Every structure is written in structure tokens, then in C-alpha cells.
mmCIF file of C-alpha atoms in Angstrom:
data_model
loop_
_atom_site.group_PDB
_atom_site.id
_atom_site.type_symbol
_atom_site.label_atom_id
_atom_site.label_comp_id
_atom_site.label_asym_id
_atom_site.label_seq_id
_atom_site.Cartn_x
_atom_site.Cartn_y
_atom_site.Cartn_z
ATOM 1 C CA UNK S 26 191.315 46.535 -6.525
ATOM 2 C CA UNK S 27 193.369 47.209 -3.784
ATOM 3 C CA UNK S 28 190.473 48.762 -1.529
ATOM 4 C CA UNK S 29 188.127 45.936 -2.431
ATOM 5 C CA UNK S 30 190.804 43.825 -1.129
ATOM 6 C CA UNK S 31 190.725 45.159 2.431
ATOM 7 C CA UNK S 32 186.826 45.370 2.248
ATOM 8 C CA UNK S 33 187.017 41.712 2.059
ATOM 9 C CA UNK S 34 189.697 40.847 4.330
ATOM 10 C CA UNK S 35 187.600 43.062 6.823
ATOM 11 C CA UNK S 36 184.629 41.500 6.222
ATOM 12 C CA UNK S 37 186.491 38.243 6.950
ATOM 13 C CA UNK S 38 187.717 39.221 10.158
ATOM 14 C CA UNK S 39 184.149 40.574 11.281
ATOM 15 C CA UNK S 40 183.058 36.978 10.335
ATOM 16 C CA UNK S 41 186.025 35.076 12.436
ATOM 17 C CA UNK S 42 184.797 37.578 15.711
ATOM 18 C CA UNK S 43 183.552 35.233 18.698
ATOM 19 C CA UNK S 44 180.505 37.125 20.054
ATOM 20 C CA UNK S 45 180.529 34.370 23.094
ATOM 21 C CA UNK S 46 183.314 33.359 24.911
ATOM 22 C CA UNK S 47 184.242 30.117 24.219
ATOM 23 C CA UNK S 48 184.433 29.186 28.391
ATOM 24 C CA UNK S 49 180.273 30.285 28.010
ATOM 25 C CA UNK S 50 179.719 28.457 24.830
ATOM 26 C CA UNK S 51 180.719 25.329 26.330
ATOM 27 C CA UNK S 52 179.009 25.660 29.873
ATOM 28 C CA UNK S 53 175.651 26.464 27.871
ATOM 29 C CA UNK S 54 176.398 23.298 25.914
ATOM 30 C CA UNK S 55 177.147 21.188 28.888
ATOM 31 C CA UNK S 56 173.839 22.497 30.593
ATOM 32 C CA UNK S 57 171.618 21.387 27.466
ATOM 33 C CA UNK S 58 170.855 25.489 26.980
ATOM 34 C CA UNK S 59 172.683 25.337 23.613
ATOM 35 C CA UNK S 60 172.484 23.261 20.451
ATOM 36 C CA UNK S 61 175.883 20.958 20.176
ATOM 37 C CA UNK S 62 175.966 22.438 16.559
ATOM 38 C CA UNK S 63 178.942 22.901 14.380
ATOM 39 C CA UNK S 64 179.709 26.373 14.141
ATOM 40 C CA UNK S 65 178.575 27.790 11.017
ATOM 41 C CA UNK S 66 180.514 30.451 8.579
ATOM 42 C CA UNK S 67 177.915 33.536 7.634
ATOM 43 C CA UNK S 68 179.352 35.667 4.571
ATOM 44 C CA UNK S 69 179.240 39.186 5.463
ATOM 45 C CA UNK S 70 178.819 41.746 2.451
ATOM 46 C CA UNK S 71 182.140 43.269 1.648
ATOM 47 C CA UNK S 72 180.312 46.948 1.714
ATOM 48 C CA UNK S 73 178.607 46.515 4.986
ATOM 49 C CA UNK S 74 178.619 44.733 8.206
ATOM 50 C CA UNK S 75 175.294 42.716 7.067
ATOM 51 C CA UNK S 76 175.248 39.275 5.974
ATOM 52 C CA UNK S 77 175.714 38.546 1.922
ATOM 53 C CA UNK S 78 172.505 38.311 0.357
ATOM 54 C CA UNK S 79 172.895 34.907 -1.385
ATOM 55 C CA UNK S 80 169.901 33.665 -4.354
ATOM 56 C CA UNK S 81 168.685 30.333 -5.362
ATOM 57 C CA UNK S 82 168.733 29.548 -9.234
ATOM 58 C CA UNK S 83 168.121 26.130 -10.829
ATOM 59 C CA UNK S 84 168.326 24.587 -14.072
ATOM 60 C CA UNK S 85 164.384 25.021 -14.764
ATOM 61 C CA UNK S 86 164.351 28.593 -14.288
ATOM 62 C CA UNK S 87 167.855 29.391 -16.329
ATOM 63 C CA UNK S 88 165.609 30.426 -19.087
ATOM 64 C CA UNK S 89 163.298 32.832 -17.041
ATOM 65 C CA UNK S 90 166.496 34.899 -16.238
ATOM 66 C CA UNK S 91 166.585 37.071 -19.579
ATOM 67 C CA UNK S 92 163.045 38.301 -18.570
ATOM 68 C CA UNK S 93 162.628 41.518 -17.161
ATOM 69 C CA UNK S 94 160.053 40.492 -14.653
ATOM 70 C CA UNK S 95 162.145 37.778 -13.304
ATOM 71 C CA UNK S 96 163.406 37.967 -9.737
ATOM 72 C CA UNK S 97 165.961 34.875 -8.232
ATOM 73 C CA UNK S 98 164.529 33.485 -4.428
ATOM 74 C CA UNK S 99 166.890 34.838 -1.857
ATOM 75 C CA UNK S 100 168.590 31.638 -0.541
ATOM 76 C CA UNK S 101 167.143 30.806 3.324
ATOM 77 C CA UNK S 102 169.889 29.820 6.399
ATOM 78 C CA UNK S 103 168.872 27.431 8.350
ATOM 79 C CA UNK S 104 167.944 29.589 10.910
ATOM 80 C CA UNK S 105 165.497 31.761 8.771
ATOM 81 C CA UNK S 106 164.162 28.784 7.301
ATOM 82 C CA UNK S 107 163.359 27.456 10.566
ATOM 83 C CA UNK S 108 161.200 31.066 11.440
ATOM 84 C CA UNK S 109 159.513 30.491 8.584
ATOM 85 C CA UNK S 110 158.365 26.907 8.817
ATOM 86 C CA UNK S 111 157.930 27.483 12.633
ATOM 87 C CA UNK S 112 154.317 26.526 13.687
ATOM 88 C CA UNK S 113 152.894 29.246 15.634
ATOM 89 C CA UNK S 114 153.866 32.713 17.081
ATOM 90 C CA UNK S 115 157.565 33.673 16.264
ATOM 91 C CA UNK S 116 159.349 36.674 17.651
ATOM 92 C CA UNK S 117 162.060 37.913 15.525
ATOM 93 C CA UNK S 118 165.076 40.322 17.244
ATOM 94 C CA UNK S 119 167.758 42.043 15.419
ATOM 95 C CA UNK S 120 169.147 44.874 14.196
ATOM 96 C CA UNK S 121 168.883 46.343 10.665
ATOM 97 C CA UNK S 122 170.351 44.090 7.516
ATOM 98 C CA UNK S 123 170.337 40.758 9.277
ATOM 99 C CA UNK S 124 167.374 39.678 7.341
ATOM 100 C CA UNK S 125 164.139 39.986 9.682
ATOM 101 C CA UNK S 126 162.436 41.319 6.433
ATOM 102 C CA UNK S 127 163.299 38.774 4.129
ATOM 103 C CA UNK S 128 162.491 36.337 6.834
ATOM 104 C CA UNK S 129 158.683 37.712 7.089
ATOM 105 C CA UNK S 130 157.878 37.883 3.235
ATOM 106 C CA UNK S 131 158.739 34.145 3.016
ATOM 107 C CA UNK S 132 156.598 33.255 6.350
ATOM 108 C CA UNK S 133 153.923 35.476 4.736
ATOM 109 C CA UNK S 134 154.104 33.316 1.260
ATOM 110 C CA UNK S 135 154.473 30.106 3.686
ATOM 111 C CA UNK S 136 151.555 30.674 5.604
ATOM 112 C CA UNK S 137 149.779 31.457 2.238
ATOM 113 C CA UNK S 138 150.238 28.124 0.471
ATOM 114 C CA UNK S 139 150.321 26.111 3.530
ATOM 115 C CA UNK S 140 147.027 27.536 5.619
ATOM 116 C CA UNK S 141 145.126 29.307 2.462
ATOM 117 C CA UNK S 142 143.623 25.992 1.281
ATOM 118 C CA UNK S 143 142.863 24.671 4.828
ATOM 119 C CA UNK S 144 140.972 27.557 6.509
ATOM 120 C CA UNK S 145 138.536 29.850 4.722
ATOM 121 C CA UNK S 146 138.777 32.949 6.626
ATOM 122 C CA UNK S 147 142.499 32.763 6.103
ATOM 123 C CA UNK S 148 143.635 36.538 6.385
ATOM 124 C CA UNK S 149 146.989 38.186 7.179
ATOM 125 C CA UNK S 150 148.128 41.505 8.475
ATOM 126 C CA UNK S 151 151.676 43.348 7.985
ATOM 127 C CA UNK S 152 152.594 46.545 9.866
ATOM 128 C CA UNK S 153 155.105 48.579 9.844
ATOM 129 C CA UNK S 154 155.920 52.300 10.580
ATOM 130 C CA UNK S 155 157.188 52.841 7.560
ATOM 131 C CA UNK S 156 155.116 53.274 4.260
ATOM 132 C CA UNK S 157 158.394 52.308 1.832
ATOM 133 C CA UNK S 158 158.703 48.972 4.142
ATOM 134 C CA UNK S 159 154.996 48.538 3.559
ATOM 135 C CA UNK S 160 155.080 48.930 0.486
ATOM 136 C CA UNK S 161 158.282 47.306 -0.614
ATOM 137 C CA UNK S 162 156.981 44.037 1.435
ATOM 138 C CA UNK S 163 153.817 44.037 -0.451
ATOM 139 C CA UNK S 164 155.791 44.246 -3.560
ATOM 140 C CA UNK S 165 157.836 41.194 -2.610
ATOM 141 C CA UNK S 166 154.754 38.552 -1.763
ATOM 142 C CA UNK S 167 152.524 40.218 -4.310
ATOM 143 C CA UNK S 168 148.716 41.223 -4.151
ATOM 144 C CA UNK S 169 146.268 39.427 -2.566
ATOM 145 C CA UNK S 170 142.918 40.328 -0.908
ATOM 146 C CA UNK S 171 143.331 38.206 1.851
ATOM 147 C CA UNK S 172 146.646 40.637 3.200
ATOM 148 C CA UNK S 173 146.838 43.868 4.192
ATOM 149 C CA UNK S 174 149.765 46.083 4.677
ATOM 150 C CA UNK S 175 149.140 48.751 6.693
ATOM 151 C CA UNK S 176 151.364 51.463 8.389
ATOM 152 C CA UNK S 177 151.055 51.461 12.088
ATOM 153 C CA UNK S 178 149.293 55.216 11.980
ATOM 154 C CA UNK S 179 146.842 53.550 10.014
ATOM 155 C CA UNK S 180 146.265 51.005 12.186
ATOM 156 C CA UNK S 181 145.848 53.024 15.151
ATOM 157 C CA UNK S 182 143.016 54.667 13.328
ATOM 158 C CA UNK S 183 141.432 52.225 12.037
ATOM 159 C CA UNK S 184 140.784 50.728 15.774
ATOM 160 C CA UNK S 185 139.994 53.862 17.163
ATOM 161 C CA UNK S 186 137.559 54.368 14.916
ATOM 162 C CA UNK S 187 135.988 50.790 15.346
ATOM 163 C CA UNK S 188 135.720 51.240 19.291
ATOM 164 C CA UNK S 189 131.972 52.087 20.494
ATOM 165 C CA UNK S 190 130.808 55.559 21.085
ATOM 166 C CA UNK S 191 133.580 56.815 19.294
ATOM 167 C CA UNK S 192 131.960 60.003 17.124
ATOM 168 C CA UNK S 193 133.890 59.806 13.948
ATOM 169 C CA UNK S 194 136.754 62.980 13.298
ATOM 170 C CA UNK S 195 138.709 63.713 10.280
ATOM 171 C CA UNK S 196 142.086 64.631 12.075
ATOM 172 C CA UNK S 197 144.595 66.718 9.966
ATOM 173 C CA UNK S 198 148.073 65.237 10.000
ATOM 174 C CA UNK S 199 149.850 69.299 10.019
ATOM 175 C CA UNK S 200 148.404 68.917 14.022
ATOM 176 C CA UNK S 201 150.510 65.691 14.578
ATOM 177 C CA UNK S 202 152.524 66.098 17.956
ATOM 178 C CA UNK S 203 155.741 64.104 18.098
ATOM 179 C CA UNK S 204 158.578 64.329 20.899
ATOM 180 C CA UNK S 205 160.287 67.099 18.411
ATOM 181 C CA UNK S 206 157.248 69.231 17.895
ATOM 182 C CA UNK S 207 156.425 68.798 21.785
ATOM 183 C CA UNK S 208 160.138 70.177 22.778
ATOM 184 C CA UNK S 209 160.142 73.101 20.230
ATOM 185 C CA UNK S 210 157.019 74.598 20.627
ATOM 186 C CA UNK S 211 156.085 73.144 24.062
ATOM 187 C CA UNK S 212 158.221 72.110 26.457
ATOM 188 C CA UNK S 213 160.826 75.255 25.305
ATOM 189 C CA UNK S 214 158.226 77.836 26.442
ATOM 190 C CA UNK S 215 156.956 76.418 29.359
ATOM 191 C CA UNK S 216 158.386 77.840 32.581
ATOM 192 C CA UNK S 217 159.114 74.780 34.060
ATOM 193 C CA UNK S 218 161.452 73.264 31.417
ATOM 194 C CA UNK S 219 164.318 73.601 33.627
ATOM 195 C CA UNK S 220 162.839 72.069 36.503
ATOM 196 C CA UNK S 221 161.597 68.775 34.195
ATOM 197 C CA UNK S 222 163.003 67.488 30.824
ATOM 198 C CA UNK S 223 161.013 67.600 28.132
ATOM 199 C CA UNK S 224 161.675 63.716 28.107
ATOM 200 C CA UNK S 225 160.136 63.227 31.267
ATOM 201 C CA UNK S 226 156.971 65.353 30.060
ATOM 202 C CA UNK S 227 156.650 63.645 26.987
ATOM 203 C CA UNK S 228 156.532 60.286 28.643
ATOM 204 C CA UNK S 229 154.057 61.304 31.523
ATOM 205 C CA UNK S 230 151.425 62.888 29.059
ATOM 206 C CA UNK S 231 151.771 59.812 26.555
ATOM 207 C CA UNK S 232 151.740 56.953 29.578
ATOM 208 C CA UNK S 233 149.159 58.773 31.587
ATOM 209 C CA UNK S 234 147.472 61.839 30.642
ATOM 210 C CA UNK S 235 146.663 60.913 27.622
ATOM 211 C CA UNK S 236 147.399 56.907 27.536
ATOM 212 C CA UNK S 237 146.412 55.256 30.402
ATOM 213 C CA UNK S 238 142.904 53.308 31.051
ATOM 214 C CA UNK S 239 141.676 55.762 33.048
ATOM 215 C CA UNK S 240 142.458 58.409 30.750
ATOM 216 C CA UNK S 241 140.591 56.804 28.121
ATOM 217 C CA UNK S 242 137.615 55.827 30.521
ATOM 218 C CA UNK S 243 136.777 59.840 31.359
ATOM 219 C CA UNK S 244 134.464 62.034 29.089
ATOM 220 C CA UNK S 245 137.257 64.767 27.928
ATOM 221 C CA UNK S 246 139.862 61.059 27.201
ATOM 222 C CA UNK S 247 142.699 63.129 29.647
ATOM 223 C CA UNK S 248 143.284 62.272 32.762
ATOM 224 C CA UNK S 249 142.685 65.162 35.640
ATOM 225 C CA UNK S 250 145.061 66.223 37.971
ATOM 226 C CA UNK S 251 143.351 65.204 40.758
ATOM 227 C CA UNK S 252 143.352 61.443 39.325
ATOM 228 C CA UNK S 253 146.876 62.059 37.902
ATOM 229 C CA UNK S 254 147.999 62.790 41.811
ATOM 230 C CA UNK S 255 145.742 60.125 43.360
ATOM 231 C CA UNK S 256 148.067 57.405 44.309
ATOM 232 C CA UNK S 257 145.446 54.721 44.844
ATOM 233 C CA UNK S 258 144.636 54.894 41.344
ATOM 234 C CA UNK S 259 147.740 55.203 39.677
ATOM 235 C CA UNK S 260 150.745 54.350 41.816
ATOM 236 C CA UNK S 261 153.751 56.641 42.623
ATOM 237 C CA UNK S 262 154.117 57.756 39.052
#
């Protein structure tokens, strides 16, 4: 008991921390750049600096609860309920358990019964570089063949494959470079790793070797050296 105690009383003082002065609160205020809200009290879970996850249950759906298959609707702040209702683009920033997930499934339902009915070729996409996430958001809104969850690999493919005069190329995933791979069996043997970090390398090849416009416009889809070093064309890279 006594160590759930101090769980709480130190999730209580992470709640009462001011992340703004109060001398910059008040000038935003006064400049019209803030809200004049009240400040607001967010529960933070006792076993991690996240907020609590809090649930909506009524008196109609008391009797659901004994089923198996029943699952409670998270409760919304104010603030997520506003991204959700939000006409329009929304750009959502913030680190991991603050609820930019829970936020998206309910915009994803939203947009469902609000813009399904009204538009025909209603469709929605969710990405995510994660196949867990993908599938655990899928889970949450449920099945429909007007959504698509893909991973962002997937999605990469899928347009490369769509652009013109692309031949198409079954690509094993065991030849899948990433920034590890690259510094292991790449950068480590190459006798100029001292001279440049295998950061540095990484980045060039990915941004212009291999990633830039004009890498994709030439017939081998890498960029030459002689283009790489052409300033005109590229800048001071």
C-alpha cells in the first residue's frame, strides 16, 4: 500500500508541474495568442507519466458489461474531442501515451458516420510503421472495405509499383538495408569510415544518391558522381 501511495502522490506532483511560466502564460493571454481558459486538472496514471485512461458507461449499456465482447468508449477531453470533430486536415504532435492513437480511431469512426452517407467514394487510409499499431487500430474501429490499414513499407510499394514504366520486381525483405545493416557491413569496411561517419553516408545516399529527383529521373535510379558533384544541379550538398 505504502508504494502505491507514493506512486500517487508522484503522479500528483507531475500533474501540479507548470510547463509555462506563469509571466508567459499571461503575456500570450494578453496578446490574444492563448485561450483565457481555466486551467484544467489531467489525471496522470499512477504507473506511468501518461494521462489516466478514463471510460464512458451509461445506464443503457450496464447490461452489455457481463458480455465478453463488450468494450466501454474511452472518455474524450476536450481537446481530443475537438481533433476529432475538427473539419479538415489536423496535425497531431506528441509523444508516446498522450493519446494521439485513441484520438485517430475516434476521428476514423467520426469521419465514418458523419461523411459515409454524404459522399460515395468515401474511403480512408491509416499508416503506420508498425504492423501491431496497424493492426491493433483496425481492431479498435472494426472492418470495413472502405479503410485500409497499411504499414508504411507497404505503402511505399504499393506506389512504386503504380508509377509508369516501372517493370514489376519481387524484392526479398533478407536484402533490406537499414542505417544498422549499412554501418556493420558497409560503412565498417570501407576505408574511408574514419574520414566520414557512417551517419553522414547514410544520409547522402538516402537524400541524394538514391532519393533525390534526379536520381529517380536517370536510367540506373542512382545518381552519378558527376551529377552528385555538379553544383548547379544540386547545391553545395
Amino acid at each position: 500500500v505504502s508504494r502505491l501511495m507514493q506512486l500517487i502522490d508522484d503522479s500528483k506532483s507531475r500533474s501540479a508541474r507548470q510547463q509555462i511560466p506563469d509571466s508567459l502564460v499571461n503575456e500570450l493571454q494578453h496578446e490574444g495568442l492563448l485561450p483565457q481558459n481555466e486551467p484544467k486538472e489531467v489525471l496522470l496514471d499512477i504507473f506511468g507519466n501518461v494521462p489516466l485512461k478514463m471510460y464512458d458507461v451509461d445506464f443503457n449499456t450496464i447490461s452489455e458489461i457481463a458480455k465478453e465482447s463488450w468494450t466501454p468508449q474511452l472518455h474524450l477531453t476536450d481537446e481530443e474531442r475537438d481533433i476529432v470533430e475538427e473539419e479538415g486536415t489536423v496535425l497531431v504532435l506528441g509523444r508516446s501515451g498522450t493519446g494521439k492513437t485513441v484520438t485517430i480511431t475516434q476521428r476514423l469512426e467520426f469521419d465514418r458516420q458523419s461523411r459515409a452517407a454524404q459522399d460515395p467514394t468515401f474511403t480512408q487510409l491509416f499508416v503506420a510503421r508498425s504492423v501491431r499499431l496497424c493492426r491493433y487500430v483496425e481492431g479498435a474501429v472494426g472492418e470495413d472495405n472502405r479503410t485500409s490499414f497499411l504499414t508504411y513499407a507497404t505503402l511505399l510499394n504499393d506506389i512504386e509499383s503504380s508509377l509508369p514504366g516501372q517493370k514489376t520486381r519481387n524484392f526479398n525483405p533478407s536484402q533490406r538495408i537499414d542505417f544498422g545493416r549499412f554501418k556493420r557491413d558497409f560503412h565498417y569496411n570501407s576505408p574511408f569510415n574514419e574520414k566520414v561517419s557512417a551517419l553522414i553516408s547514410w544520409t547522402v545516399i538516402r537524400t541524394f544518391l538514391k532519393g533525390s529527383m534526379e536520381a529517380f529521373q536517370s536510367p540506373e535510379g542512382v545518381l552519378s558522381r558527376e551529377e552528385f558533384v555538379e553544383v548547379e544541379r544540386l547545391g553545395k550538398n
